[in-house]
Amino acid sequence: MSELDTFGTFFLPGPTEVRQEVLDAMRGPMLPHRGAAFESLFAGLQSGLRGIFRTSRPVYVSSSSATGLMEAAIRCSPPGPILAMINGAFSERFAQIARACEREVVELTTPWGEIADLSRVEMLLSSRAFSAVTVVHSETSTGALTSLPPLVTLAHQYGAAVLVDSVTGLAGSPVETDAWDIDFVLTGSQKALAMPPGLAFGVASQSFLANAPRGVSRGLYFDLVEFEQYVRKNQTPNTPALSLLYAAAEQCAHIAAETIEARWARHAAMASTTHQWVTTLAAQTYQPFSVVAPAGARSPTVTAIRIPDGLTGDAIVRAVAARGFVIGSGYGQLKSRTFRIGHMGDHTVHGLRRCLDATADAIGEVLKAR
Ligand SMILES: *Cc1c(COP(=O)(O)O)cnc(C)c1O
């Protein structure tokens, strides 16, 4: 089968399907990473990434998965307790990382699928001085999207930095790093960017970086001060995953050609197609299928769908796989009660409809067998 026949079958909420040209780009030659050819590759990648992050700051490129830069964000936060906003598995993970780095963590827990009430955040922020607030922009485990600008404004009023995991937000949902004054925002290559897994990208504001040297245990591999020193020379502190950098540069060119605004719009259209499909599915099956995240706080890149009693996410995922499509089962607390569709990366509404048709057909079969 040619690529055209197969692209559009893999709707996991990460990793996401990677276009053939990007996979092919990984065959580029090995280069010394202290030299002109590498620096020119890296400079090109920088300009593409800055357009995607909407920043004039340098974009750090880490040869790690996204978790590496979550750890960097914690390690480079100034001394003081961390306020962890938790509303799903990945935001819980951010808190775990902070504790593993021996930081004092205060958790603000909101039921999974929902988003935090800012008045509760303010109550905690006003109770003592926090170093930073951690937040997951798009909670991949539930499909809930937290609005960033009001949170950043609030945290800054109380002198706390905001550390944003936008792993399934960035490149699918609008993120204005500079205009929103985000202190640190990170993503991974394998989600809405639709690059192969293995790279993480992050941007630190000037003031976050200026305070980073106060971080008492910055370690070495994830020290943002080091990243900043090297990115200025169009280099990375250590040997980069060069083949992945070739892929990233190729994909940045595709994203620039589409424009980031058109990419955001395409993701919004895929999300609303999925939400409408859930409504239709519930009506046609007389079953309580519903979108987990409330209207107004839904991620453009991933939808978690609540399933009726007596069905399991795994059974649905298996029946969909038998029809040639890959979707995700539930995650964490919602594992058996939901399934998830990742509508992110380079997918189209047209391709997504084929997956949704197959999923509806699969659900019909699973319901009959119940
Ligand atoms: C996938 C994901 C991560 C973890 O990324 P890795 O690349 O596996 O380290 C973190 N946060 C969110 C919201 C994610 O979706």
Tab-separated table of N, CA and C in Angstrom, residues 20-88:
chain	number	residue	atom	x	y	z
A	20	GLN	N	5.111	10.779	5.461
A	20	GLN	CA	6.252	10.053	4.903
A	20	GLN	C	7.467	10.954	4.661
A	21	GLU	N	7.243	12.176	4.190
A	21	GLU	CA	8.392	13.072	3.913
A	21	GLU	C	9.189	13.327	5.191
A	22	VAL	N	8.476	13.386	6.310
A	22	VAL	CA	9.156	13.652	7.587
A	22	VAL	C	9.947	12.415	8.021
A	23	LEU	N	9.366	11.236	7.815
A	23	LEU	CA	10.101	10.000	8.127
A	23	LEU	C	11.334	9.890	7.233
A	24	ASP	N	11.170	10.222	5.951
A	24	ASP	CA	12.290	10.136	5.006
A	24	ASP	C	13.420	11.094	5.371
A	25	ALA	N	13.061	12.250	5.935
A	25	ALA	CA	14.078	13.257	6.264
A	25	ALA	C	15.094	12.723	7.273
A	26	MET	N	14.698	11.689	8.041
A	26	MET	CA	15.611	11.150	9.060
A	26	MET	C	16.824	10.442	8.465
A	27	ARG	N	16.835	10.246	7.124
A	27	ARG	CA	17.992	9.600	6.494
A	27	ARG	C	19.150	10.556	6.244
A	28	GLY	N	19.033	11.804	6.696
A	28	GLY	CA	20.126	12.766	6.488
A	28	GLY	C	21.423	12.272	7.091
A	29	PRO	N	22.555	12.800	6.588
A	29	PRO	CA	23.873	12.312	7.040
A	29	PRO	C	24.197	12.733	8.470
A	30	MET	N	25.061	11.978	9.120
A	30	MET	CA	25.574	12.389	10.428
A	30	MET	C	26.471	13.615	10.245
A	31	LEU	N	26.408	14.518	11.235
A	31	LEU	CA	27.194	15.751	11.172
A	31	LEU	C	27.838	15.969	12.535
A	32	PRO	N	28.988	16.654	12.564
A	32	PRO	CA	29.484	17.072	13.873
A	32	PRO	C	28.523	18.114	14.444
A	33	HIS	N	28.194	18.015	15.731
A	33	HIS	CA	27.234	18.990	16.248
A	33	HIS	C	27.910	20.279	16.716
A	34	ARG	N	29.204	20.368	16.517
A	34	ARG	CA	29.874	21.655	16.709
A	34	ARG	C	30.434	22.035	15.344
A	35	GLY	N	29.613	22.614	14.497
A	35	GLY	CA	30.098	22.947	13.155
A	35	GLY	C	29.027	23.666	12.366
A	36	ALA	N	29.428	24.253	11.249
A	36	ALA	CA	28.546	25.150	10.497
A	36	ALA	C	27.307	24.453	9.938
A	37	ALA	N	27.463	23.217	9.433
A	37	ALA	CA	26.310	22.549	8.808
A	37	ALA	C	25.231	22.296	9.866
A	38	PHE	N	25.649	21.855	11.042
A	38	PHE	CA	24.672	21.629	12.109
A	38	PHE	C	24.022	22.943	12.532
A	39	GLU	N	24.854	23.981	12.681
A	39	GLU	CA	24.312	25.260	13.150
A	39	GLU	C	23.280	25.808	12.170
A	40	SER	N	23.508	25.563	10.893
A	40	SER	CA	22.530	26.055	9.920
A	40	SER	C	21.225	25.248	9.985
A	41	LEU	N	21.323	23.932	10.174
A	41	LEU	CA	20.123	23.110	10.379
A	41	LEU	C	19.365	23.602	11.618
A	42	PHE	N	20.115	23.853	12.680
A	42	PHE	CA	19.496	24.241	13.950
A	42	PHE	C	18.851	25.628	13.846
A	43	ALA	N	19.511	26.536	13.122
A	43	ALA	CA	18.964	27.897	12.960
A	43	ALA	C	17.636	27.828	12.205
A	44	GLY	N	17.575	26.977	11.185
A	44	GLY	CA	16.330	26.825	10.430
A	44	GLY	C	15.222	26.282	11.314
A	45	LEU	N	15.581	25.315	12.132
A	45	LEU	CA	14.617	24.717	13.054
A	45	LEU	C	14.118	25.768	14.054
A	46	GLN	N	15.048	26.596	14.537
A	46	GLN	CA	14.662	27.664	15.471
A	46	GLN	C	13.594	28.569	14.880
A	47	SER	N	13.806	28.996	13.649
A	47	SER	CA	12.843	29.967	13.114
A	47	SER	C	11.480	29.312	12.933
A	48	GLY	N	11.456	28.048	12.528
A	48	GLY	CA	10.176	27.340	12.419
A	48	GLY	C	9.497	27.208	13.775
A	49	LEU	N	10.257	26.811	14.774
A	49	LEU	CA	9.682	26.575	16.107
A	49	LEU	C	9.204	27.873	16.751
A	50	ARG	N	9.942	28.973	16.535
A	50	ARG	CA	9.510	30.252	17.119
A	50	ARG	C	8.162	30.681	16.558
A	51	GLY	N	7.945	30.396	15.280
A	51	GLY	CA	6.644	30.706	14.685
A	51	GLY	C	5.533	29.877	15.309
A	52	ILE	N	5.832	28.631	15.634
A	52	ILE	CA	4.814	27.742	16.221
A	52	ILE	C	4.541	28.129	17.680
A	53	PHE	N	5.589	28.496	18.420
A	53	PHE	CA	5.419	28.909	19.825
A	53	PHE	C	4.989	30.371	19.940
A	54	ARG	N	4.989	31.104	18.812
A	54	ARG	CA	4.672	32.528	18.813
A	54	ARG	C	5.539	33.264	19.836
A	55	THR	N	6.840	33.137	19.612
A	55	THR	CA	7.784	33.762	20.534
A	55	THR	C	8.976	34.326	19.782
A	56	SER	N	9.593	35.336	20.387
A	56	SER	CA	10.869	35.804	19.855
A	56	SER	C	12.015	35.263	20.708
A	57	ARG	N	11.668	34.506	21.756
A	57	ARG	CA	12.678	33.859	22.600
A	57	ARG	C	13.198	32.614	21.889
A	58	PRO	N	14.389	32.139	22.270
A	58	PRO	CA	14.859	30.875	21.681
A	58	PRO	C	14.007	29.688	22.140
A	59	VAL	N	13.909	28.686	21.291
A	59	VAL	CA	13.175	27.464	21.654
A	59	VAL	C	14.219	26.383	21.972
A	60	TYR	N	14.180	25.886	23.202
A	60	TYR	CA	15.131	24.837	23.595
A	60	TYR	C	14.706	23.520	22.958
A	61	VAL	N	15.708	22.784	22.495
A	61	VAL	CA	15.450	21.487	21.866
A	61	VAL	C	16.127	20.425	22.726
A	62	SER	N	15.331	19.578	23.344
A	62	SER	CA	15.864	18.569	24.257
A	62	SER	C	15.743	17.189	23.626
A	63	SER	N	16.846	16.445	23.619
A	63	SER	CA	16.793	15.063	23.133
A	63	SER	C	16.281	14.181	24.257
A	64	SER	N	15.004	14.310	24.509
A	64	SER	CA	14.328	13.543	25.563
A	64	SER	C	12.866	13.550	25.175
A	65	SER	N	12.067	12.785	25.880
A	65	SER	CA	10.630	12.952	25.683
A	65	SER	C	10.194	14.173	26.493
A	66	ALA	N	8.919	14.529	26.389
A	66	ALA	CA	8.414	15.760	27.016
A	66	ALA	C	8.640	15.783	28.526
A	67	THR	N	8.593	14.613	29.145
A	67	THR	CA	8.783	14.529	30.598
A	67	THR	C	10.095	15.178	31.033
A	68	GLY	N	11.115	15.090	30.183
A	68	GLY	CA	12.409	15.699	30.507
A	68	GLY	C	12.275	17.197	30.747
A	69	LEU	N	11.515	17.871	29.892
A	69	LEU	CA	11.374	19.319	30.073
A	69	LEU	C	10.384	19.655	31.180
A	70	MET	N	9.493	18.718	31.543
A	70	MET	CA	8.661	18.934	32.744
A	70	MET	C	9.590	18.984	33.953
A	71	GLU	N	10.546	18.063	33.977
A	71	GLU	CA	11.510	18.042	35.080
A	71	GLU	C	12.376	19.308	35.061
A	72	ALA	N	12.763	19.746	33.864
A	72	ALA	CA	13.568	20.971	33.751
A	72	ALA	C	12.814	22.161	34.335
A	73	ALA	N	11.518	22.232	34.046
A	73	ALA	CA	10.706	23.352	34.524
A	73	ALA	C	10.727	23.403	36.047
A	74	ILE	N	10.582	22.233	36.675
A	74	ILE	CA	10.590	22.159	38.143
A	74	ILE	C	11.968	22.506	38.691
A	75	ARG	N	12.974	21.886	38.125
A	75	ARG	CA	14.335	22.072	38.642
A	75	ARG	C	14.789	23.523	38.553
A	76	CYS	N	14.310	24.232	37.539
A	76	CYS	CA	14.776	25.600	37.318
A	76	CYS	C	13.847	26.644	37.919
A	77	SER	N	12.827	26.207	38.651
A	77	SER	CA	11.975	27.170	39.351
A	77	SER	C	12.689	27.646	40.604
A	78	PRO	N	12.522	28.927	40.940
A	78	PRO	CA	13.184	29.436	42.143
A	78	PRO	C	12.698	28.704	43.400
A	79	PRO	N	13.437	28.819	44.512
A	79	PRO	CA	13.041	28.116	45.738
A	79	PRO	C	11.625	28.486	46.168
A	80	GLY	N	10.982	27.559	46.874
A	80	GLY	CA	9.617	27.807	47.350
A	80	GLY	C	8.706	26.684	46.925
A	81	PRO	N	7.525	26.599	47.544
A	81	PRO	CA	6.602	25.509	47.226
A	81	PRO	C	6.006	25.639	45.819
A	82	ILE	N	5.588	24.505	45.290
A	82	ILE	CA	4.983	24.432	43.954
A	82	ILE	C	3.486	24.178	44.134
A	83	LEU	N	2.679	24.959	43.467
A	83	LEU	CA	1.229	24.719	43.463
A	83	LEU	C	0.891	23.910	42.211
A	84	ALA	N	0.446	22.674	42.411
A	84	ALA	CA	0.176	21.784	41.276
A	84	ALA	C	-1.327	21.709	41.030
A	85	MET	N	-1.760	22.195	39.887
A	85	MET	CA	-3.170	22.092	39.508
A	85	MET	C	-3.375	20.724	38.881
A	86	ILE	N	-4.244	19.923	39.492
A	86	ILE	CA	-4.412	18.532	39.041
A	86	ILE	C	-5.851	18.298	38.581
A	87	ASN	N	-6.002	17.844	37.348
A	87	ASN	CA	-7.333	17.478	36.844
A	87	ASN	C	-7.242	16.299	35.865
A	88	GLY	N	-6.225	15.473	36.065
A	88	GLY	CA	-6.060	14.313	35.194
A	88	GLY	C	-4.696	13.685	35.423
